[in-house]
Every structure is written in structure tokens, then in C-alpha cells.
């Protein structure tokens, strides 16, 4: 990879490419077409543009890519940047290469104007639409991801030619999307390069400090590491291993890895990080891995909490290695044990299987390692018009540490750290999650929201009925469970909104108009309104007073408002009569047609209440059964029609839903709009228990209202994160952002307002 960094001419790139993959007629033809198509084009650095696709192809070959992938890498910019058409590529190179190039072409580069971030937000968040394109395109053929990541890596290796602001923007984008995707693909060598290069441009001072420390202490670190390696090697020889049986690889942790460890531990100095040194042992077969593990644990003191066996329980991306951390003479060493084949898969990811495993992409290791991509297909089917929500769900699958739990039959399930029993239920089957009543963890009865630990045996008891658990959304960790509840919630909300709006209309127009209507048939009510020419839907009307006014106006104009002489003349034949009968009315509504019926909208307490001049609401009360908080979705039930009061409930309150089903009088209500901005901050806590208390006190003293706090972290002593939501007066938003960034810069993972968008 270091050699590729130095390539500046087509000739040099071609020489490297031919050392990484055997040349074939198809590869040579792709090289010739790319060279011809990009003739006369140059990069910002001044080098011929063709150098870029050649280097990308070399990186793909380095990762174990096959002939089609290398050809696609050579041609990946041809369709987008030159007159060459995808039909030409299909004709010259076949359907396989053409499909790959087409997928890569659809994944457009993120331009500055495409980034969906607030102008106030200095912490760039990647465009969710492009993020979705990358992952959804990869579902059909994941090889496109390998080419795309290689493309990004070469761009990172040659970033020096760009202005500083673009260097930082592209690096943040790389760290937010491309590095995690590379990690999920198991391409650790590529991921490491992407992270370190991004770190270099985003935090130049921190990068410089770490590099200077490593350079200054290089001699002592290497002496210590080599001494331990020699000691370990001797133990292996004494136990019967020969030189040909294993290979030891020593290394000092990478700059970005060290930086993350410092952040997690709240360390000020690098000296506080104990496990800077690592050693990897490569062996011929899996059984030898366990023999070596036994030798190490018998001769050195292991840190039990850091032991992980990914050979017996591989990661979801197919990663297989035994991890252990040991003490030796006051020093801490991280030891990784794996076979040579496992090493190839760990370094170059699932793409390595195309080159190093027989049978091409149809082998079991490949399919097992790429299973996580199917989650994004599941998300996209319901989130085509909401890239922001897709991004929020998808990043749960990318940015996570995993645990492995078991079913009572011994089946293994990979879940994110912090997952609860209900996550497991949805992972097994959606129906099991919907109807789960109880959980048993390690044969002991437990709550469905109990957090799971790696190695737990989980049994879920299933009932007969679906149990809505929308308020558990924030406790769930898996995107599959979250998405399923989100769809359930959306459908339930539509039903409640439709019934509520019918009640609001009945209250406004007069119950006598609606009393003979079969409201159980609410699903057809909106369809019947549409047939009468009403364009505003009932659910849209529940979103704003403006929409509600439009709906009532349309009902009056298109359903009720025919002149009396027309009514008398046409009666049974009139649109009025036909419309009302079609809607389900059986009573004469002539007495209803009064010209002075109007909405009244008034501010009461924290609410805007909209009632009619025939039913004036004078008081608003919060019901004591659900206590909705500011911003929650609410409805208002009218009590005591002689002295009307609006009783406010959360929309999902069981008592409120019963009132809605009973056709109770209702009025439209919404929270009084406040000039406030709500922020969401992901915050690193570290080991210090007082950090969260200090943060909340700091926010409170600076006029922030805490909306919510949720624990996101891993409940061990090595890492811990939380998510804090707070609101503040909009005119003070810039001030509080600057204050937070200045005081807690090293602990903020993400800080964004609900106004920040993820648009294309």
C-alpha cells in the first residue's frame, strides 16, 4: 500500500497492478479503454487522471478482488466523467462488469452542496441520501463496496492537493461512513488507513502529538515489545512448536487507535494508555490457536474481562481471531491469535474469499460475512422517502460493538452491546417480538427490557396477541427491532389520527350530522371524502391548524354547500344528497347549514386550542393518567359541554384511545410553538462517574432544559457513552454550541439540532 501512495505516472501504476493480479485480455482492454477515455484529464495534483483508476484497481487487487472487480475499478469513472456509455461497457466486458460499473456510477460522490448539515454546525454529518445509495447499491453486489472504498482510500492518500476545508470535509465524511463500512466488511487494513488519514486532517495537533510521542519512545517501546516476543517465542518452542508452525508479528498501536483509547479513558497523557503494544500469532490450523492460548495463559497473567473468542463465535462480518490481553513485568500486551487464512480474511475482508477460497462468491464464509447488508434492504423498503431515518437506523448497524447470545437450542445470535431481551425476540422473528410476554435469561425469569450479556441463553415466551411497546423504542438497540416498532407506531398513529379527526369534525359540524354514521368504518371514511373531491387527508389535517382549516373548508364547499333551491330541486339526485348518503349520513342536515360557524384558535397555558364558536374551550387540563411532556403527540377530549374543558392526553394513552373509540367530543390542540431549539448530543463519559452529573449541571446553569438522557454505552470500565437531548432559546443556540464545544470538545461524539437535515 505504501508503494501505491508514491505512484504519479500511469506506467508506475500499471507495473504495480501487474504485480498484484495476473493480467488478462479483459483487464488489458479495460486499461486501454480507461486510458483512452480519460485522455487529456488531470487531477488537482497535476498528474494524469488515469493514474487514479489504475491505483484504485491496484488497491482492489491488493484486497483480493477478482477480474471483474479490477476491470470495474479501472472503468469506475468512465461513464460519469466521459462520453462512454454503460452499453459500451456491457458490450465490451460483459454483464458482470457493466453491473458493477453501473452500481458505482449511481453512488455519486458527495459534493459540498449535497451535504445535509446546518450552517451552524461545524461538525459535518454525511449526506444520508448518498449514504443510502452506497449501501443499497451494494445489496445487489457487495463487490461494489470494495471498489468504492478503494476509490475513497486513494482519494485520501492524495488529499494533499486539495484546499484545507475540503481536506477536513472529505476526512470527516470518510470517518463517518467509509471507515465503518470497511470495518463491517472486515477490511481492517483499509479501515486503519482510512482512519489514520482522516485523523491526520481532522485533528492535526492531536495526530502530531501522538506521532511525536511514538517517535520519541520508539526505541524503548520496540525493546519492550521484542523482549516480550522473544519470551513468548521461547515458550512456544518449549511446548513443541517449530519455526515453521507459526509466525509472530509485533506492532505498536496506530495513532487513531491510541487517540480513541485516550478519549474512552479520559486520558490526558499517552503514558496513561497501558496497552500500546500488540502481538499477533499466525498459525496453520484452528486447534493450534487454542494450544497457543493455553500456553500464554499458563505463563502470563491474563486480564479476563478482555478475553474474546471470535473463532468459536465469529463476528457478523466473518472476523475470526482470539483476543486476549496479558500482564508481563508491569507491562500490558494485547495478543491476537489466528490462522493464516483467518488473517487474510481479517485484513482484506470478504473480498479475500473471491481470490483465496474456491468456488467464487458462492462460498459459505462469504454469505455469512455479508448477511449484515440485508438489514439495509429491510430498512430501505420502508424508508425510501426518508433518508434521514434510514441513516439513523443504519448507523446502529455500522457503529457498534457486538455480543453473542444463544437460544435454548444453541443457535447463536449476534446483537449490539446494550441489546435487551426484546431485541433478541425480534432478531429471532418479528412475530415473536410482537407477541413476547416474558423472557428467561439463563433459566431465570427476566423483564423483556433487561440488558443481555455475551454468552446469555435467552428464551422468549410468546402470547396470542400483539402487544404495542412504542415507548420502548429508545431502549432497543437493533435497527430491525426499532424499524419494526416504528412501522407499527406509524400505522397505529394513522388509525388514531383518523378516528380523532372524525371526532373533531363531528364536534365542529355538530354531532347530529354525524350521529347516524357508522364510525367503525373509519378506514373507508377518508376514501369517501376523496370521492366527493376533498383533497386534504384526515391525517394531514391532524398535523396543523392550517391543514385542519383547509379540510373543513373543503367539506363545506364540496360536501355540504349547495344552495337551498338546488337542494329542493334535485333532492335525491343532487351531489349534496349523493355525497352525504355515500358518506353514511341518514339524517336531514339542512338545519346544520349555518353561515357563521367558524374556528376559534386561542392560546391557553402551553397550548393552541382550536374550537368552534359554538363550543368555546375556556380551560385546558393535563390528565393525570399519562402526563404528556412538551413535544409529545397529543389529543384533547372535551368534557362538560356546559362549561367546556379540554383534557390533554398523549396520543397513545390507553384511556385516551378508549375515549376516541367511544366517539367522545374532541377539539384540535397543539403545543404552543416556542422559539426554542432542541439539540441531541452523543457524549463520551469514560470511567469518571461524575462526568454526566457535571455535564447536566453545566447545561442547566446555562439555561438549557434537559429533555432526555439515555445510556448508550457498554457497561464495563473501558467505554461508556450517553445521549443527552436538551433545548435552549433559539437566539442563544450559537452561544451554547460554542460553549459546549470549548468545554467538552474531546468528549463530544456528535452534536446536532433537530433542524439539522440529512438531505441530498
XYZ file of C-alpha atoms in Angstrom, residues 251-639:
389
model
C 3.231 -3.775 16.328
C 2.624 -0.557 18.214
C -0.981 0.680 18.161
C -1.944 3.114 15.394
C -2.343 6.868 16.054
C -6.126 6.885 15.689
C -6.487 3.784 17.861
C -4.395 5.462 20.570
C -6.483 8.628 20.263
C -9.719 6.657 20.756
C -8.293 4.890 23.803
C -7.353 8.262 25.297
C -10.877 9.547 24.666
C -12.508 6.491 26.208
C -10.374 6.630 29.312
C -10.375 10.400 29.625
C -6.578 10.225 29.499
C -4.537 13.409 29.184
C -1.169 11.748 28.522
C -0.382 8.809 26.262
C 1.542 7.241 29.160
C -1.832 6.562 30.795
C -2.693 4.122 27.982
C -1.363 0.764 29.109
C -1.893 -1.453 26.066
C 0.028 0.388 23.360
C 1.852 -2.790 22.394
C 0.365 -5.699 20.486
C 1.494 -9.016 19.089
C -0.201 -11.277 16.578
C 0.429 -15.021 16.314
C -0.383 -16.716 12.998
C -0.778 -20.496 12.874
C -1.694 -23.223 10.412
C -4.916 -24.560 11.905
C -7.582 -23.564 14.470
C -6.663 -26.217 17.066
C -3.173 -24.731 17.328
C -4.760 -21.370 18.170
C -6.244 -22.876 21.318
C -2.981 -24.630 22.208
C -1.150 -21.293 21.968
C -3.862 -19.605 24.031
C -3.345 -22.180 26.770
C 0.432 -21.654 26.713
C 0.009 -17.881 27.029
C -2.500 -18.041 29.883
C -0.392 -20.589 31.766
C 2.727 -18.422 31.578
C 1.340 -14.877 31.770
C -1.435 -13.256 33.776
C -4.499 -12.633 31.572
C -6.991 -9.793 32.021
C -10.107 -11.960 31.947
C -12.531 -9.178 31.030
C -10.589 -8.515 27.812
C -10.728 -12.114 26.544
C -12.818 -12.710 23.402
C -13.053 -15.856 21.311
C -14.109 -14.860 17.811
C -13.057 -18.226 16.392
C -15.762 -20.124 18.247
C -18.164 -17.189 17.868
C -17.188 -15.182 14.757
C -18.251 -11.586 14.310
C -21.156 -10.901 11.985
C -18.751 -9.866 9.218
C -16.938 -13.212 9.419
C -13.991 -11.992 11.522
C -12.244 -14.868 13.364
C -9.499 -14.305 15.941
C -8.864 -14.979 19.619
C -8.203 -11.778 21.576
C -6.542 -11.763 24.964
C -4.684 -9.146 26.991
C -1.945 -10.118 29.451
C 0.408 -8.624 32.032
C 4.146 -9.214 31.868
C 6.577 -7.353 34.119
C 4.257 -4.377 34.703
C 3.526 -4.032 31.010
C 0.287 -4.837 29.220
C 0.207 -6.557 25.834
C -2.696 -7.246 23.524
C -2.349 -10.665 21.872
C -4.277 -11.822 18.817
C -4.229 -15.474 17.765
C -5.483 -16.610 14.365
C -4.679 -18.884 11.426
C -3.058 -17.619 8.230
C -6.387 -17.963 6.406
C -8.181 -16.050 9.162
C -5.534 -13.353 8.877
C -6.199 -12.977 5.162
C -9.915 -12.566 5.818
C -9.350 -10.135 8.704
C -7.001 -7.873 6.752
C -8.744 -7.835 3.395
C -12.294 -8.742 4.322
C -14.798 -10.861 2.485
C -13.286 -9.787 -0.804
C -10.397 -12.104 0.065
C -12.731 -15.078 -0.380
C -13.110 -14.330 -4.077
C -9.396 -14.819 -4.585
C -8.300 -17.177 -1.839
C -11.287 -19.506 -1.489
C -12.538 -21.987 -4.028
C -15.969 -21.593 -5.502
C -16.099 -17.830 -6.012
C -18.713 -15.701 -4.278
C -20.986 -18.635 -3.518
C -18.949 -19.946 -0.595
C -20.467 -20.057 2.890
C -17.917 -17.729 4.509
C -18.778 -15.001 2.035
C -22.539 -15.227 2.556
C -22.170 -15.392 6.344
C -19.950 -12.330 6.365
C -22.246 -10.271 4.141
C -25.509 -11.114 5.921
C -25.497 -7.752 7.746
C -26.075 -5.951 4.422
C -29.554 -7.455 4.160
C -30.626 -5.278 7.106
C -30.293 -2.236 4.868
C -32.580 -3.782 2.269
C -35.143 -4.215 5.038
C -34.789 -0.571 6.085
C -34.960 0.800 2.563
C -38.251 -0.879 1.725
C -40.000 1.337 4.265
C -37.768 4.422 4.247
C -37.427 5.301 0.572
C -38.611 8.848 1.207
C -36.824 9.383 4.494
C -33.034 9.144 4.075
C -32.507 10.763 7.484
C -34.349 7.967 9.266
C -32.553 5.377 7.140
C -29.234 6.913 8.239
C -30.232 6.860 11.910
C -31.196 3.182 11.723
C -28.307 2.119 9.504
C -25.609 3.693 11.631
C -26.782 1.499 14.523
C -25.610 -1.456 12.425
C -22.299 0.157 11.462
C -21.152 1.823 14.692
C -21.397 -0.909 17.249
C -19.639 -3.488 19.353
C -21.228 -6.923 19.366
C -22.191 -9.605 21.847
C -23.243 -13.181 21.087
C -26.202 -14.816 22.835
C -27.793 -18.239 22.466
C -31.276 -19.621 22.006
C -32.273 -22.604 24.202
C -31.468 -24.831 21.190
C -27.907 -23.490 20.951
C -28.402 -21.206 17.943
C -26.154 -18.131 18.082
C -27.341 -14.555 17.564
C -25.117 -11.510 17.197
C -26.507 -8.381 18.871
C -25.070 -4.958 19.674
C -23.764 -4.292 23.160
C -26.632 -2.971 25.282
C -29.295 -5.019 23.467
C -32.278 -6.094 25.552
C -34.313 -9.306 25.539
C -36.890 -7.757 23.200
C -34.109 -7.093 20.662
C -33.369 -10.812 20.742
C -37.054 -11.648 20.228
C -37.234 -9.501 17.096
C -33.938 -10.928 15.863
C -35.421 -14.445 16.032
C -38.701 -13.454 14.348
C -40.846 -10.330 14.067
C -43.938 -12.192 15.274
C -42.085 -13.355 18.385
C -41.134 -9.751 19.159
C -44.684 -8.506 18.585
C -46.250 -11.089 20.912
C -43.494 -11.527 23.509
C -44.818 -11.601 27.079
C -41.863 -12.785 29.179
C -38.182 -13.598 28.961
C -35.978 -16.191 30.633
C -32.264 -15.412 30.740
C -30.049 -18.311 31.811
C -33.217 -20.113 33.008
C -34.226 -17.211 35.285
C -37.329 -15.132 34.611
C -36.431 -11.616 33.487
C -38.014 -8.475 32.098
C -38.154 -8.040 28.353
C -36.140 -4.842 28.691
C -33.318 -6.491 30.643
C -29.929 -5.932 29.051
C -28.215 -9.023 27.684
C -24.607 -10.062 28.183
C -22.421 -12.069 25.875
C -22.984 -15.795 26.446
C -26.526 -15.467 27.824
C -29.045 -18.168 26.930
C -32.329 -16.413 26.161
C -35.826 -17.858 25.938
C -38.831 -15.747 24.941
C -42.408 -16.636 25.927
C -44.915 -15.835 23.179
C -48.533 -14.818 23.767
C -51.526 -14.747 21.429
C -51.890 -11.004 20.892
C -49.676 -8.234 19.556
C -48.508 -6.004 22.408
C -47.606 -2.446 21.326
C -44.446 -1.207 23.056
C -43.794 2.107 21.317
C -42.349 3.725 24.438
C -39.570 1.099 24.391
C -38.166 2.473 21.142
C -35.233 4.212 22.841
C -34.323 1.094 24.835
C -33.957 -1.078 21.749
C -30.521 -1.344 20.147
C -31.075 -3.330 16.948
C -32.257 -1.471 13.885
C -34.515 -4.401 12.956
C -36.489 -4.084 16.195
C -36.536 -0.289 16.039
C -37.745 -0.293 12.453
C -40.459 -2.832 13.180
C -41.798 -0.790 16.092
C -41.529 2.366 14.002
C -43.760 0.841 11.305
C -46.208 -0.416 13.943
C -46.270 3.008 15.550
C -46.806 4.783 12.225
C -49.781 2.554 11.357
C -51.286 2.880 14.831
C -50.801 6.644 14.774
C -52.589 6.900 11.435
C -55.535 4.965 12.863
C -55.714 7.176 15.974
C -55.354 10.360 13.912
C -58.121 9.301 11.521
C -60.567 8.465 14.314
C -59.632 11.615 16.228
C -60.182 13.845 13.205
C -63.615 12.315 12.599
C -64.486 13.157 16.208
C -63.102 16.689 15.832
C -65.156 17.207 12.657
C -68.246 15.806 14.357
C -67.727 18.192 17.266
C -67.226 21.132 14.897
C -70.028 20.447 12.415
C -72.428 19.197 15.070
C -72.823 15.720 16.423
C -76.287 15.460 14.903
C -74.726 15.457 11.463
C -72.514 12.519 12.350
C -74.535 10.616 14.914
C -76.061 8.155 12.456
C -72.787 7.482 10.709
C -71.123 4.136 11.261
C -67.778 5.396 12.609
C -66.464 1.859 12.909
C -65.971 2.064 9.187
C -63.366 4.823 9.677
C -60.966 3.279 7.146
C -63.423 3.991 4.310
C -64.400 7.440 5.547
C -61.369 9.165 4.032
C -61.843 7.319 0.754
C -65.437 8.545 0.605
C -64.339 12.111 1.297
C -61.856 11.815 -1.555
C -64.627 10.644 -3.895
C -66.521 13.832 -3.024
C -63.500 15.893 -4.097
C -61.920 16.556 -0.684
C -58.128 16.655 -1.147
C -56.780 17.129 2.407
C -56.473 13.790 4.218
C -57.581 13.290 7.806
C -54.049 12.505 8.966
C -52.697 15.621 7.222
C -55.354 17.688 8.976
C -54.054 16.463 12.341
C -50.612 17.927 11.618
C -51.512 21.626 11.729
C -54.345 24.044 12.296
C -53.815 25.355 8.770
C -54.446 21.888 7.318
C -57.500 21.440 9.543
C -58.972 24.717 8.285
C -58.442 23.608 4.690
C -60.167 20.297 5.381
C -63.282 21.841 6.953
C -63.455 24.413 4.174
C -63.325 21.659 1.556
C -66.005 19.640 3.355
C -68.273 22.691 3.475
C -67.626 23.563 -0.177
C -67.638 20.094 -1.727
C -69.995 18.107 0.501
C -72.441 20.406 2.286
C -72.684 23.734 0.431
C -75.414 23.588 -2.183
C -77.994 26.350 -2.277
C -81.348 25.522 -0.745
C -83.214 25.858 -4.049
C -80.798 23.429 -5.664
C -81.332 21.026 -2.795
C -85.101 21.263 -3.134
C -84.955 20.954 -6.914
C -82.652 18.000 -7.198
C -83.018 16.340 -3.784
C -82.219 12.664 -4.346
C -80.231 13.425 -7.494
C -78.105 16.203 -6.059
C -74.416 15.924 -5.375
C -75.189 17.067 -1.849
C -77.566 14.175 -1.197
C -75.480 11.632 -3.041
C -72.378 12.819 -1.243
C -73.925 12.689 2.206
C -75.529 9.315 1.648
C -72.286 7.943 0.306
C -70.535 9.185 3.419
C -73.083 7.344 5.553
C -75.414 10.111 6.738
C -79.073 9.193 7.178
C -80.458 12.378 8.812
C -81.536 15.635 7.263
C -78.736 18.133 7.749
C -80.429 21.260 6.392
C -80.573 22.659 9.927
C -76.790 22.346 10.124
C -76.076 24.811 7.302
C -75.384 27.951 9.355
C -73.148 30.605 7.781
C -71.490 31.764 10.999
C -69.803 28.535 12.042
C -66.086 29.370 12.387
C -62.941 28.098 14.049
C -61.581 29.861 17.085
C -57.897 29.427 17.902
C -56.692 30.636 21.274
C -53.584 30.290 23.415
C -54.264 28.554 26.729
C -51.384 27.645 29.018
C -48.830 25.818 26.834
C -51.300 25.020 24.072
C -53.007 26.367 20.981
C -56.618 25.132 21.157
C -58.892 25.282 18.130
C -62.625 25.021 18.759
C -65.748 26.407 17.120
C -67.755 29.462 18.097
C -70.481 27.021 19.072
C -68.153 25.258 21.522
C -65.667 27.602 23.160
C -62.934 25.970 25.240
C -62.089 28.029 28.311
C -59.675 25.750 30.144
C -57.042 23.138 29.272
C -56.017 20.463 31.779
C -53.354 17.750 31.645
C -54.806 14.387 32.517
C -53.107 12.598 35.396
C -53.015 9.228 33.609
C -50.240 9.874 31.097
C -48.653 13.287 31.804
C -47.525 14.207 28.270
C -44.398 16.351 28.150
C -43.675 19.224 25.797
C -43.261 17.998 22.240
C -45.197 14.734 22.727
C -48.006 13.958 20.286
C -51.268 14.888 21.992
C -55.051 14.917 21.596
C -57.748 16.770 23.554
C -61.018 15.274 24.820
C -63.849 17.704 25.660
C -65.676 17.272 28.969
